[in-house]
Tab-separated table of C-alpha atoms in Angstrom:
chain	number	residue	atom	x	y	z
A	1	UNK	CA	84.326	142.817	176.587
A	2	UNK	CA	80.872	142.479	178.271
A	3	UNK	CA	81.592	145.297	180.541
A	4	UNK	CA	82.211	146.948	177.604
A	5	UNK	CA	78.843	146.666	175.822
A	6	UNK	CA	76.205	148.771	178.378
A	7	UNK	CA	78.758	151.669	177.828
A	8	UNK	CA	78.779	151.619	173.854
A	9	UNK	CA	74.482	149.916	174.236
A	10	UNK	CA	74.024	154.225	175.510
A	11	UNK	CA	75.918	155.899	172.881
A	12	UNK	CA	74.689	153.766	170.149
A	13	UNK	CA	70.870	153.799	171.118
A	14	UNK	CA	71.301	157.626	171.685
A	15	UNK	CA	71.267	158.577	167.641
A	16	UNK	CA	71.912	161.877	166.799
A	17	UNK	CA	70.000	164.852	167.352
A	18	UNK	CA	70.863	167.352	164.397
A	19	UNK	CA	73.239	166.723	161.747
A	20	UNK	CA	76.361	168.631	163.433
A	21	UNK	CA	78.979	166.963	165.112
A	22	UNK	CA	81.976	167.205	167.657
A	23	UNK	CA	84.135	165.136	169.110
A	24	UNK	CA	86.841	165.053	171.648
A	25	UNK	CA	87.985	164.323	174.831
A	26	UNK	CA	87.326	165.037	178.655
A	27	UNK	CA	89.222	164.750	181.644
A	28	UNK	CA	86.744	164.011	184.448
A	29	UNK	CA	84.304	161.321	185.693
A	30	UNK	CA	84.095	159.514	182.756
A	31	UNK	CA	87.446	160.422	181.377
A	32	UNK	CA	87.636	159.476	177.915
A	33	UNK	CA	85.749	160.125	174.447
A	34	UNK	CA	82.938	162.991	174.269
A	35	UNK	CA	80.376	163.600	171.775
A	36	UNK	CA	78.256	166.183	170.901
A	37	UNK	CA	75.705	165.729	168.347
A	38	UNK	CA	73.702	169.215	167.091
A	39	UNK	CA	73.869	172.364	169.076
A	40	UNK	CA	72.030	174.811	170.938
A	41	UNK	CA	68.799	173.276	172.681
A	42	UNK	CA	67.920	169.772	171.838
A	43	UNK	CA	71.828	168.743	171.457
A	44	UNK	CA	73.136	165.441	172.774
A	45	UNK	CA	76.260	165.377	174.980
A	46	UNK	CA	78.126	162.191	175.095
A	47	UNK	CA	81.115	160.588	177.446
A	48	UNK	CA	82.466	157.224	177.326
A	49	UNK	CA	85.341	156.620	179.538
A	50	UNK	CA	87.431	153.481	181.522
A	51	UNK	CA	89.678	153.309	184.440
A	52	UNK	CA	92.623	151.709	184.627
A	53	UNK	CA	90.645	149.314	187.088
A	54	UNK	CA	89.263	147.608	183.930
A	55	UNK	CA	86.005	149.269	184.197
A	56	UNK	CA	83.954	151.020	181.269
A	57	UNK	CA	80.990	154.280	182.069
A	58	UNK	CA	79.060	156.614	179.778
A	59	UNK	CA	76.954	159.454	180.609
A	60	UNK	CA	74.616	161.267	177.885
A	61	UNK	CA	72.684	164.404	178.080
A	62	UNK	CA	69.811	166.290	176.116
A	63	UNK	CA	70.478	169.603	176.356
A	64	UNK	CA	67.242	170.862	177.071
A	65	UNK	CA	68.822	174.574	177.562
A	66	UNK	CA	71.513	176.616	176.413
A	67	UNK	CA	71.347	180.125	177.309
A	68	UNK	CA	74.324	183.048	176.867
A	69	UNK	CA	76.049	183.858	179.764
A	70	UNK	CA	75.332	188.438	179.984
A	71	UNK	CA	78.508	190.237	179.115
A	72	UNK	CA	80.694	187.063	178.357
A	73	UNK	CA	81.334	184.268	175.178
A	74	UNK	CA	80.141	181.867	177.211
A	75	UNK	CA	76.771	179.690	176.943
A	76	UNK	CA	75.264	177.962	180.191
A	77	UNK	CA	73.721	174.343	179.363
A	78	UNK	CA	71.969	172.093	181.382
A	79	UNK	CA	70.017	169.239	180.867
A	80	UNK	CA	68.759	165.608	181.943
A	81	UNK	CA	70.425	162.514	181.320
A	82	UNK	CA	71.341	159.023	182.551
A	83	UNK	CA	75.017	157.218	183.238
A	84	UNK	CA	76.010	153.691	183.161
A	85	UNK	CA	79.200	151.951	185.095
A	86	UNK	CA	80.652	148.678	184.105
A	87	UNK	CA	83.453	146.984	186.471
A	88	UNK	CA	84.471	144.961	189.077
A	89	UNK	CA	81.678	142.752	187.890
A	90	UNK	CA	78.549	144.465	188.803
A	91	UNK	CA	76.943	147.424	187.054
A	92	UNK	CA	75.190	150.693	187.820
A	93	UNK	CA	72.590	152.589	185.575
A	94	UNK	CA	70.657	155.880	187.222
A	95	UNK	CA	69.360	159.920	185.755
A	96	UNK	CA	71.733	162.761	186.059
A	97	UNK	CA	71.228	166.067	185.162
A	98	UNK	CA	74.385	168.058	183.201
A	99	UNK	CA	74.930	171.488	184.192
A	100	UNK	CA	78.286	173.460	182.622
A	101	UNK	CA	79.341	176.816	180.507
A	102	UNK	CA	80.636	175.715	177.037
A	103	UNK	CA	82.501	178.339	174.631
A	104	UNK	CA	84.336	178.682	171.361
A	105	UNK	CA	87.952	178.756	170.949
A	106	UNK	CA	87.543	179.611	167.308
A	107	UNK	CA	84.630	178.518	164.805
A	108	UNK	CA	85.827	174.649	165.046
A	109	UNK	CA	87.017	174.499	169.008
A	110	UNK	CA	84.937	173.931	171.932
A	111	UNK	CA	85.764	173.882	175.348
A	112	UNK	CA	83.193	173.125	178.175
A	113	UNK	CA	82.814	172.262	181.962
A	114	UNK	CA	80.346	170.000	183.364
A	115	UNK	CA	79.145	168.934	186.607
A	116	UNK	CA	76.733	166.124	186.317
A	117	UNK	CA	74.577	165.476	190.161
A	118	UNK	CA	73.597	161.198	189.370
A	119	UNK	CA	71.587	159.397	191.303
A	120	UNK	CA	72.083	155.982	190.881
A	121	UNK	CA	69.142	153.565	190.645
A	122	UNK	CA	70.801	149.603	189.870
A	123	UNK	CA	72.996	148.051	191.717
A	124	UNK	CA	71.768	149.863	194.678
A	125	UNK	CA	70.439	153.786	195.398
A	126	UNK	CA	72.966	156.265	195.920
A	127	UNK	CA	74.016	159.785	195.117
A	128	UNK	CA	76.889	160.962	193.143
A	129	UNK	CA	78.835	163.669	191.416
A	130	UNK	CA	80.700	163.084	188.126
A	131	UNK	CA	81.327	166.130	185.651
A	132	UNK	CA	84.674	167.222	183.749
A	133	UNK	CA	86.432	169.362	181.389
A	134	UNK	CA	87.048	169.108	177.521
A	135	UNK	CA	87.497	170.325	174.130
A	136	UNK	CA	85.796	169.222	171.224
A	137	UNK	CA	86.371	169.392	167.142
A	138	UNK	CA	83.156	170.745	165.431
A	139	UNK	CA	83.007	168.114	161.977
C-alpha cells in the first residue's frame, strides 16, 4: 500500500485543467489507467500503471501544445511533465517531456501515441524512455 500512495499523491495533486474528461487505458511504460482532463493546449495527460513485480508509476503531462498534423486527422502534442516509480522498495521521481499524435475515432474515442524522454532525478540520475499507446472515452 505505501508504494501505492506517491503514484495516486501525482494524480490527485494534479486537479483538473478544464471541465472535460477521458479516461482509458494504455499499453506502455506505465501500463494501466490514463486520464485526460480538458483538451487542446493546457490539457492534463495522466498514467497510472503497476507491474506484476508489485511495483506502482504515474507519469502526468501539461500539454503545453497541440497542433494539427497538415493533410491528416491527426493532432501532434507535446508537453512537460514529471513520473514517479514505486517498487522493490526504493522510489524514483524526475521531469519528462510527452511527445505523441492523438486522433478521434468518432466524437467520444480517442486514440494516441506517446513517447515520454524522463530523466530521473531521486533515487539516483539517469535517463529513460517510457511512452505507450491508448484509447480513451471522452465523459
Amino acid at each position: 500500500m505505501s508504494r501505492l500512495l506517491p503514484a495516486l499523491a501525482l494524480v490527485l495533486l494534479a486537479g483538473p485543467a478544464h471541465a472535460q474528461l477521458a479516461i482509458g487505458g494504455q499499453l506502455g511504460d506505465p501500463t494501466g489507467l490514463s486520464l485526460k482532463f480538458g483538451a487542446g493546449p493546457g490539457a492534463l495527460a495522466l498514467a497510472v500503471g503497476w507491474d506484476l513485480d508489485d511495483s506502482v508509476s504515474a507519469e502526468g503531462h501539461y500539454l503545453l501544445s497541440v497542433r494539427r498534423v497538415q493533410g491528416a486527422d491527426v493532432d501532434l502534442f507535446y508537453g512537460p511533465g514529471a513520473f514517479v516509480q514505486s517498487g522493490d522498495d526504493d522510489t524514483n521521481l524526475g521531469v519528462s517531456l510527452g511527445v505523441g499524435l492523438e486522433t478521434s475515432l468518432t466524437r467520444e474515442i480517442e486514440l494516441y501515441g506517446l513517447v515520454s524522454p524522463r530523466l530521473r532525478l531521486v533515487e539516483d540520475t539517469d535517463f529513460d524512455l517510457g511512452g505507450g499507446v491508448g484509447v480513451r472515452l471522452r465523459l
